[in-house]
Amino acid sequence: MHKSRYFYDIVTKGQVYTKVVRKDTKSLEDQVVKADVVETYVPIIKNNNFIGAFEIYYDITAEKERLDKLLTTTTVALFILAFSLIGAVIIIVLFTLRDSKSDIES
């Protein structure tokens, strides 16, 4: 029987409760999970009375790895773009300073 606050405040009142649990951490059931999972509790209601809940675990390890890879790739691309733009601005400023210095000397 659940003694957790989330269970009584949310699930027993007829609402679904979902949480992402990372690999090698404890689930809401206080069990160490061996994969990244989405832990979901779906209440079972009969005649407007709470009679139990389905406990569902969905492995998201592969999806999380793909998302992490995409975020890493995007971050690297943004840094390359930012440094390229900063480099272009510096080059333009240096050429402008050189041209204005040569105009003053002439």
Short mmCIF file of N, CA, C and O in Angstrom, two decimals:
data_model
loop_
_atom_site.label_atom_id
_atom_site.label_comp_id
_atom_site.label_asym_id
_atom_site.label_seq_id
_atom_site.Cartn_x
_atom_site.Cartn_y
_atom_site.Cartn_z
N MET A 1 0.84 -1.18 0.00
CA MET A 1 0.00 0.00 0.00
C MET A 1 0.88 1.25 0.00
O MET A 1 1.83 1.33 0.76
N HIS A 2 0.55 2.18 -0.85
CA HIS A 2 1.31 3.43 -0.95
C HIS A 2 1.08 4.31 0.27
O HIS A 2 -0.03 4.47 0.73
N LYS A 3 2.17 4.88 0.74
CA LYS A 3 2.08 5.84 1.84
C LYS A 3 2.58 7.20 1.41
O LYS A 3 2.63 8.12 2.20
N SER A 4 2.95 7.32 0.14
CA SER A 4 3.52 8.57 -0.37
C SER A 4 2.43 9.63 -0.56
O SER A 4 1.30 9.34 -0.94
N ARG A 5 2.83 10.86 -0.34
CA ARG A 5 1.90 11.99 -0.44
C ARG A 5 1.34 12.15 -1.86
O ARG A 5 0.16 12.41 -2.04
N TYR A 6 2.23 12.01 -2.90
CA TYR A 6 1.77 12.16 -4.27
C TYR A 6 0.63 11.18 -4.58
O TYR A 6 -0.30 11.51 -5.30
N PHE A 7 0.72 9.98 -4.00
CA PHE A 7 -0.29 8.97 -4.30
C PHE A 7 -1.65 9.39 -3.74
O PHE A 7 -2.66 9.32 -4.44
N TYR A 8 -1.67 9.84 -2.51
CA TYR A 8 -2.94 10.23 -1.89
C TYR A 8 -3.46 11.56 -2.43
O TYR A 8 -4.66 11.74 -2.60
N ASP A 9 -2.55 12.49 -2.69
CA ASP A 9 -2.98 13.82 -3.15
C ASP A 9 -3.36 13.85 -4.62
O ASP A 9 -4.14 14.71 -5.04
N ILE A 10 -2.83 12.95 -5.42
CA ILE A 10 -3.05 13.01 -6.87
C ILE A 10 -3.78 11.76 -7.39
O ILE A 10 -4.87 11.86 -7.93
N VAL A 11 -3.17 10.60 -7.22
CA VAL A 11 -3.69 9.38 -7.84
C VAL A 11 -5.04 8.97 -7.25
O VAL A 11 -5.98 8.66 -7.98
N THR A 12 -5.16 8.98 -5.92
CA THR A 12 -6.42 8.57 -5.32
C THR A 12 -7.56 9.54 -5.61
O THR A 12 -8.73 9.20 -5.44
N LYS A 13 -7.21 10.73 -6.10
CA LYS A 13 -8.23 11.72 -6.46
C LYS A 13 -8.60 11.62 -7.94
O LYS A 13 -9.31 12.46 -8.47
N GLY A 14 -8.07 10.60 -8.63
CA GLY A 14 -8.46 10.35 -10.01
C GLY A 14 -7.57 10.97 -11.06
O GLY A 14 -7.91 10.96 -12.25
N GLN A 15 -6.41 11.48 -10.68
CA GLN A 15 -5.51 12.09 -11.65
C GLN A 15 -4.31 11.19 -11.91
O GLN A 15 -3.83 10.49 -11.02
N VAL A 16 -3.82 11.24 -13.14
CA VAL A 16 -2.64 10.47 -13.53
C VAL A 16 -1.40 11.19 -12.99
O VAL A 16 -1.31 12.41 -13.00
N TYR A 17 -0.43 10.42 -12.50
CA TYR A 17 0.83 10.99 -12.01
C TYR A 17 1.97 10.35 -12.78
O TYR A 17 2.07 9.13 -12.89
N THR A 18 2.86 11.19 -13.32
CA THR A 18 3.97 10.72 -14.13
C THR A 18 5.26 11.39 -13.69
O THR A 18 5.28 12.57 -13.36
N LYS A 19 6.33 10.61 -13.71
CA LYS A 19 7.65 11.14 -13.34
C LYS A 19 8.71 10.41 -14.16
O LYS A 19 8.62 9.22 -14.40
N VAL A 20 9.73 11.17 -14.59
CA VAL A 20 10.88 10.56 -15.28
C VAL A 20 11.87 10.13 -14.20
O VAL A 20 12.23 10.91 -13.32
N VAL A 21 12.31 8.89 -14.29
CA VAL A 21 13.27 8.35 -13.32
C VAL A 21 14.53 7.99 -14.09
O VAL A 21 14.50 7.21 -15.04
N ARG A 22 15.64 8.56 -13.67
CA ARG A 22 16.92 8.31 -14.34
C ARG A 22 17.51 6.97 -13.93
O ARG A 22 17.28 6.49 -12.82
N LYS A 23 18.29 6.41 -14.83
CA LYS A 23 18.97 5.13 -14.61
C LYS A 23 19.76 5.16 -13.30
O LYS A 23 20.39 6.16 -12.96
N ASP A 24 19.71 4.06 -12.57
CA ASP A 24 20.44 3.87 -11.31
C ASP A 24 19.99 4.81 -10.19
O ASP A 24 20.77 5.11 -9.28
N THR A 25 18.75 5.29 -10.28
CA THR A 25 18.16 6.05 -9.17
C THR A 25 16.90 5.33 -8.73
O THR A 25 16.43 4.40 -9.38
N LYS A 26 16.32 5.77 -7.62
CA LYS A 26 15.15 5.09 -7.08
C LYS A 26 13.86 5.60 -7.71
O LYS A 26 13.68 6.80 -7.91
N SER A 27 12.98 4.65 -7.97
CA SER A 27 11.65 4.98 -8.49
C SER A 27 10.78 5.45 -7.33
O SER A 27 11.19 5.44 -6.17
N LEU A 28 9.55 5.82 -7.65
CA LEU A 28 8.60 6.21 -6.60
C LEU A 28 8.27 5.03 -5.69
O LEU A 28 7.82 5.22 -4.56
N GLU A 29 8.51 3.82 -6.18
CA GLU A 29 8.30 2.61 -5.40
C GLU A 29 9.54 2.27 -4.57
O GLU A 29 9.62 1.20 -3.97
N ASP A 30 10.53 3.16 -4.57
CA ASP A 30 11.77 2.99 -3.82
C ASP A 30 12.63 1.83 -4.33
O ASP A 30 13.37 1.22 -3.58
N GLN A 31 12.50 1.52 -5.62
CA GLN A 31 13.31 0.49 -6.26
C GLN A 31 14.31 1.15 -7.20
O GLN A 31 13.96 2.10 -7.90
N VAL A 32 15.54 0.67 -7.23
CA VAL A 32 16.54 1.21 -8.15
C VAL A 32 16.24 0.70 -9.55
O VAL A 32 16.12 -0.51 -9.76
N VAL A 33 16.11 1.62 -10.50
CA VAL A 33 15.82 1.22 -11.89
C VAL A 33 17.13 1.12 -12.67
O VAL A 33 18.06 1.87 -12.42
N LYS A 34 17.18 0.19 -13.59
CA LYS A 34 18.40 -0.06 -14.38
C LYS A 34 18.35 0.58 -15.75
O LYS A 34 19.21 0.32 -16.59
N ALA A 35 17.34 1.42 -16.00
CA ALA A 35 17.21 2.13 -17.27
C ALA A 35 16.51 3.45 -17.00
O ALA A 35 15.89 3.63 -15.94
N ASP A 36 16.61 4.39 -17.93
CA ASP A 36 15.84 5.63 -17.83
C ASP A 36 14.39 5.27 -18.16
O ASP A 36 14.12 4.68 -19.21
N VAL A 37 13.47 5.59 -17.25
CA VAL A 37 12.07 5.21 -17.46
C VAL A 37 11.13 6.37 -17.14
O VAL A 37 11.49 7.29 -16.40
N VAL A 38 9.94 6.29 -17.71
CA VAL A 38 8.84 7.16 -17.31
C VAL A 38 7.96 6.27 -16.44
O VAL A 38 7.49 5.22 -16.87
N GLU A 39 7.77 6.71 -15.21
CA GLU A 39 6.94 5.96 -14.25
C GLU A 39 5.58 6.67 -14.18
O GLU A 39 5.52 7.86 -13.90
N THR A 40 4.52 5.93 -14.45
CA THR A 40 3.19 6.53 -14.50
C THR A 40 2.21 5.73 -13.65
O THR A 40 2.22 4.49 -13.67
N TYR A 41 1.39 6.45 -12.93
CA TYR A 41 0.32 5.83 -12.14
C TYR A 41 -1.01 6.30 -12.71
O TYR A 41 -1.27 7.50 -12.79
N VAL A 42 -1.83 5.34 -13.12
CA VAL A 42 -3.13 5.64 -13.70
C VAL A 42 -4.19 5.10 -12.72
O VAL A 42 -4.24 3.91 -12.45
N PRO A 43 -5.03 6.00 -12.17
CA PRO A 43 -6.02 5.55 -11.19
C PRO A 43 -7.11 4.68 -11.83
O PRO A 43 -7.47 4.86 -12.99
N ILE A 44 -7.60 3.73 -11.06
CA ILE A 44 -8.74 2.90 -11.47
C ILE A 44 -9.92 3.37 -10.62
O ILE A 44 -9.89 3.29 -9.39
N ILE A 45 -10.93 3.88 -11.29
CA ILE A 45 -12.10 4.43 -10.61
C ILE A 45 -13.32 3.59 -10.99
O ILE A 45 -13.56 3.30 -12.16
N LYS A 46 -14.11 3.19 -9.99
CA LYS A 46 -15.35 2.45 -10.24
C LYS A 46 -16.44 3.07 -9.38
O LYS A 46 -16.27 3.21 -8.15
N ASN A 47 -17.53 3.46 -10.02
CA ASN A 47 -18.65 4.11 -9.32
C ASN A 47 -18.18 5.32 -8.50
O ASN A 47 -18.54 5.48 -7.34
N ASN A 48 -17.32 6.11 -9.11
CA ASN A 48 -16.74 7.32 -8.48
C ASN A 48 -15.91 7.02 -7.24
O ASN A 48 -15.67 7.89 -6.42
N ASN A 49 -15.45 5.78 -7.09
CA ASN A 49 -14.58 5.42 -5.97
C ASN A 49 -13.25 4.91 -6.50
O ASN A 49 -13.20 4.13 -7.45
N PHE A 50 -12.19 5.34 -5.86
CA PHE A 50 -10.86 4.88 -6.21
C PHE A 50 -10.70 3.45 -5.70
O PHE A 50 -10.88 3.19 -4.52
N ILE A 51 -10.35 2.53 -6.61
CA ILE A 51 -10.17 1.14 -6.19
C ILE A 51 -8.75 0.62 -6.40
O ILE A 51 -8.42 -0.48 -5.96
N GLY A 52 -7.91 1.41 -7.05
CA GLY A 52 -6.54 1.00 -7.28
C GLY A 52 -5.89 1.84 -8.36
O GLY A 52 -6.45 2.84 -8.79
N ALA A 53 -4.71 1.42 -8.76
CA ALA A 53 -3.99 2.16 -9.79
C ALA A 53 -3.11 1.22 -10.60
O ALA A 53 -2.57 0.25 -10.06
N PHE A 54 -3.03 1.51 -11.90
CA PHE A 54 -2.07 0.82 -12.76
C PHE A 54 -0.74 1.53 -12.58
O PHE A 54 -0.67 2.76 -12.57
N GLU A 55 0.30 0.75 -12.47
CA GLU A 55 1.65 1.30 -12.37
C GLU A 55 2.37 0.91 -13.65
O GLU A 55 2.53 -0.28 -13.93
N ILE A 56 2.76 1.90 -14.44
CA ILE A 56 3.34 1.63 -15.75
C ILE A 56 4.75 2.22 -15.82
O ILE A 56 4.96 3.37 -15.45
N TYR A 57 5.69 1.42 -16.30
CA TYR A 57 7.06 1.88 -16.52
C TYR A 57 7.34 1.78 -18.01
O TYR A 57 7.13 0.73 -18.61
N TYR A 58 7.83 2.86 -18.60
CA TYR A 58 8.16 2.87 -20.03
C TYR A 58 9.63 3.23 -20.18
O TYR A 58 10.07 4.30 -19.74
N ASP A 59 10.39 2.34 -20.78
CA ASP A 59 11.83 2.54 -20.96
C ASP A 59 12.07 3.61 -22.04
O ASP A 59 11.67 3.46 -23.18
N ILE A 60 12.75 4.69 -21.65
CA ILE A 60 13.04 5.79 -22.58
C ILE A 60 14.55 5.94 -22.81
O ILE A 60 15.00 6.98 -23.28
N THR A 61 15.30 4.91 -22.50
CA THR A 61 16.77 4.98 -22.60
C THR A 61 17.21 5.36 -24.02
O THR A 61 18.02 6.27 -24.18
N ALA A 62 16.70 4.68 -25.03
CA ALA A 62 17.12 4.95 -26.41
C ALA A 62 16.71 6.36 -26.83
O ALA A 62 17.51 7.09 -27.45
N GLU A 63 15.50 6.76 -26.48
CA GLU A 63 15.03 8.11 -26.84
C GLU A 63 15.86 9.18 -26.14
O GLU A 63 16.21 10.20 -26.72
N LYS A 64 16.20 8.94 -24.88
CA LYS A 64 17.01 9.90 -24.12
C LYS A 64 18.41 10.02 -24.73
O LYS A 64 18.95 11.12 -24.85
N GLU A 65 18.98 8.88 -25.13
CA GLU A 65 20.30 8.92 -25.77
C GLU A 65 20.27 9.69 -27.08
O GLU A 65 21.18 10.47 -27.37
N ARG A 66 19.21 9.48 -27.88
CA ARG A 66 19.08 10.23 -29.14
C ARG A 66 18.92 11.72 -28.87
O ARG A 66 19.51 12.56 -29.56
N LEU A 67 18.14 12.07 -27.87
CA LEU A 67 17.95 13.48 -27.53
C LEU A 67 19.25 14.10 -27.03
O LEU A 67 19.60 15.21 -27.43
N ASP A 68 19.98 13.39 -26.18
CA ASP A 68 21.27 13.88 -25.70
C ASP A 68 22.25 14.11 -26.86
O ASP A 68 22.95 15.12 -26.90
N LYS A 69 22.27 13.18 -27.81
CA LYS A 69 23.15 13.32 -28.98
C LYS A 69 22.74 14.52 -29.82
O LYS A 69 23.59 15.30 -30.27
N LEU A 70 21.45 14.70 -30.03
CA LEU A 70 20.95 15.84 -30.79
C LEU A 70 21.30 17.16 -30.10
O LEU A 70 21.73 18.12 -30.74
N LEU A 71 21.14 17.21 -28.79
CA LEU A 71 21.48 18.43 -28.04
C LEU A 71 22.97 18.73 -28.12
O LEU A 71 23.36 19.89 -28.27
N THR A 72 23.79 17.71 -28.03
CA THR A 72 25.24 17.91 -28.13
C THR A 72 25.61 18.43 -29.52
O THR A 72 26.38 19.40 -29.65
N THR A 73 25.07 17.82 -30.55
CA THR A 73 25.34 18.24 -31.93
C THR A 73 24.89 19.68 -32.15
O THR A 73 25.61 20.49 -32.75
N THR A 74 23.70 20.02 -31.67
CA THR A 74 23.18 21.37 -31.82
C THR A 74 24.04 22.38 -31.08
O THR A 74 24.33 23.46 -31.61
N THR A 75 24.47 22.04 -29.88
CA THR A 75 25.31 22.94 -29.10
C THR A 75 26.64 23.20 -29.80
O THR A 75 27.08 24.35 -29.91
N VAL A 76 27.26 22.15 -30.32
CA VAL A 76 28.53 22.31 -31.05
C VAL A 76 28.31 23.18 -32.29
O VAL A 76 29.11 24.10 -32.56
N ALA A 77 27.24 22.94 -33.03
CA ALA A 77 26.96 23.73 -34.24
C ALA A 77 26.74 25.20 -33.89
O ALA A 77 27.23 26.10 -34.60
N LEU A 78 26.03 25.47 -32.80
CA LEU A 78 25.79 26.87 -32.39
C LEU A 78 27.10 27.56 -31.98
O LEU A 78 27.30 28.73 -32.29
N PHE A 79 27.97 26.84 -31.26
CA PHE A 79 29.26 27.42 -30.89
C PHE A 79 30.10 27.72 -32.13
O PHE A 79 30.73 28.78 -32.22
N ILE A 80 30.13 26.81 -33.08
CA ILE A 80 30.89 27.04 -34.32
C ILE A 80 30.35 28.26 -35.05
O ILE A 80 31.10 29.13 -35.50
N LEU A 81 29.02 28.34 -35.15
CA LEU A 81 28.39 29.48 -35.81
C LEU A 81 28.69 30.79 -35.07
O LEU A 81 29.06 31.79 -35.69
N ALA A 82 28.57 30.78 -33.76
CA ALA A 82 28.82 31.99 -32.97
C ALA A 82 30.28 32.44 -33.12
O ALA A 82 30.54 33.63 -33.33
N PHE A 83 31.22 31.51 -33.00
CA PHE A 83 32.63 31.89 -33.13
C PHE A 83 32.95 32.35 -34.54
O PHE A 83 33.77 33.26 -34.73
N SER A 84 32.31 31.76 -35.54
CA SER A 84 32.52 32.21 -36.92
C SER A 84 32.03 33.64 -37.10
O SER A 84 32.71 34.47 -37.72
N LEU A 85 30.86 33.95 -36.56
CA LEU A 85 30.32 35.31 -36.67
C LEU A 85 31.18 36.31 -35.90
O LEU A 85 31.43 37.42 -36.39
N ILE A 86 31.63 35.93 -34.72
CA ILE A 86 32.51 36.83 -33.94
C ILE A 86 33.81 37.05 -34.71
O ILE A 86 34.32 38.18 -34.79
N GLY A 87 34.35 35.98 -35.29
CA GLY A 87 35.58 36.11 -36.11
C GLY A 87 35.36 37.04 -37.29
O GLY A 87 36.22 37.89 -37.59
N ALA A 88 34.21 36.92 -37.96
CA ALA A 88 33.92 37.80 -39.10
C ALA A 88 33.82 39.25 -38.66
O ALA A 88 34.35 40.15 -39.34
N VAL A 89 33.20 39.50 -37.52
CA VAL A 89 33.09 40.88 -37.01
C VAL A 89 34.46 41.43 -36.68
O VAL A 89 34.79 42.58 -37.02
N ILE A 90 35.31 40.63 -36.05
CA ILE A 90 36.67 41.08 -35.71
C ILE A 90 37.45 41.40 -36.98
O ILE A 90 38.14 42.42 -37.06
N ILE A 91 37.35 40.55 -37.98
CA ILE A 91 38.06 40.80 -39.25
C ILE A 91 37.56 42.08 -39.90
O ILE A 91 38.36 42.91 -40.36
N ILE A 92 36.26 42.29 -39.93
CA ILE A 92 35.69 43.52 -40.51
C ILE A 92 36.17 44.75 -39.76
O ILE A 92 36.55 45.76 -40.36
N VAL A 93 36.19 44.67 -38.43
CA VAL A 93 36.66 45.81 -37.62
C VAL A 93 38.13 46.08 -37.90
O VAL A 93 38.54 47.25 -38.06
N LEU A 94 38.94 45.03 -37.97
CA LEU A 94 40.37 45.23 -38.24
C LEU A 94 40.59 45.84 -39.62
O LEU A 94 41.43 46.75 -39.78
N PHE A 95 39.88 45.38 -40.65
CA PHE A 95 40.00 45.97 -41.99
C PHE A 95 39.53 47.42 -41.98
O PHE A 95 40.15 48.28 -42.63
N THR A 96 38.47 47.71 -41.26
CA THR A 96 37.96 49.08 -41.19
C THR A 96 38.97 49.99 -40.50
O THR A 96 39.22 51.11 -40.96
N LEU A 97 39.57 49.51 -39.41
CA LEU A 97 40.59 50.31 -38.71
C LEU A 97 41.81 50.53 -39.59
O LEU A 97 42.38 51.63 -39.63
N ARG A 98 42.23 49.49 -40.31
CA ARG A 98 43.39 49.61 -41.18
C ARG A 98 43.11 50.60 -42.31
O ARG A 98 43.94 51.46 -42.62
N ASP A 99 41.89 50.50 -42.91
CA ASP A 99 41.54 51.42 -43.99
C ASP A 99 41.42 52.86 -43.49
O ASP A 99 41.86 53.80 -44.17
N SER A 100 40.85 53.04 -42.29
CA SER A 100 40.71 54.41 -41.77
C SER A 100 42.07 54.97 -41.39
O SER A 100 42.33 56.15 -41.54
N LYS A 101 43.01 54.13 -40.92
CA LYS A 101 44.35 54.59 -40.59
C LYS A 101 45.10 54.97 -41.85
O LYS A 101 45.80 55.99 -41.88
N SER A 102 44.95 54.21 -42.93
CA SER A 102 45.64 54.55 -44.17
C SER A 102 45.05 55.80 -44.80
O SER A 102 45.74 56.57 -45.46
N ASP A 103 43.74 56.07 -44.62
CA ASP A 103 43.09 57.29 -45.11
C ASP A 103 43.62 58.51 -44.37
O ASP A 103 43.82 59.57 -44.96
N ILE A 104 43.88 58.36 -43.07
CA ILE A 104 44.37 59.47 -42.27
C ILE A 104 45.82 59.80 -42.68
O ILE A 104 46.20 60.97 -42.76
N GLU A 105 46.64 58.80 -42.95
CA GLU A 105 48.03 59.01 -43.32
C GLU A 105 48.17 59.60 -44.72
O GLU A 105 49.15 60.24 -45.03
N SER A 106 47.18 59.41 -45.60
CA SER A 106 47.31 59.90 -46.95
C SER A 106 46.96 61.35 -47.09
O SER A 106 46.56 62.17 -46.60
#
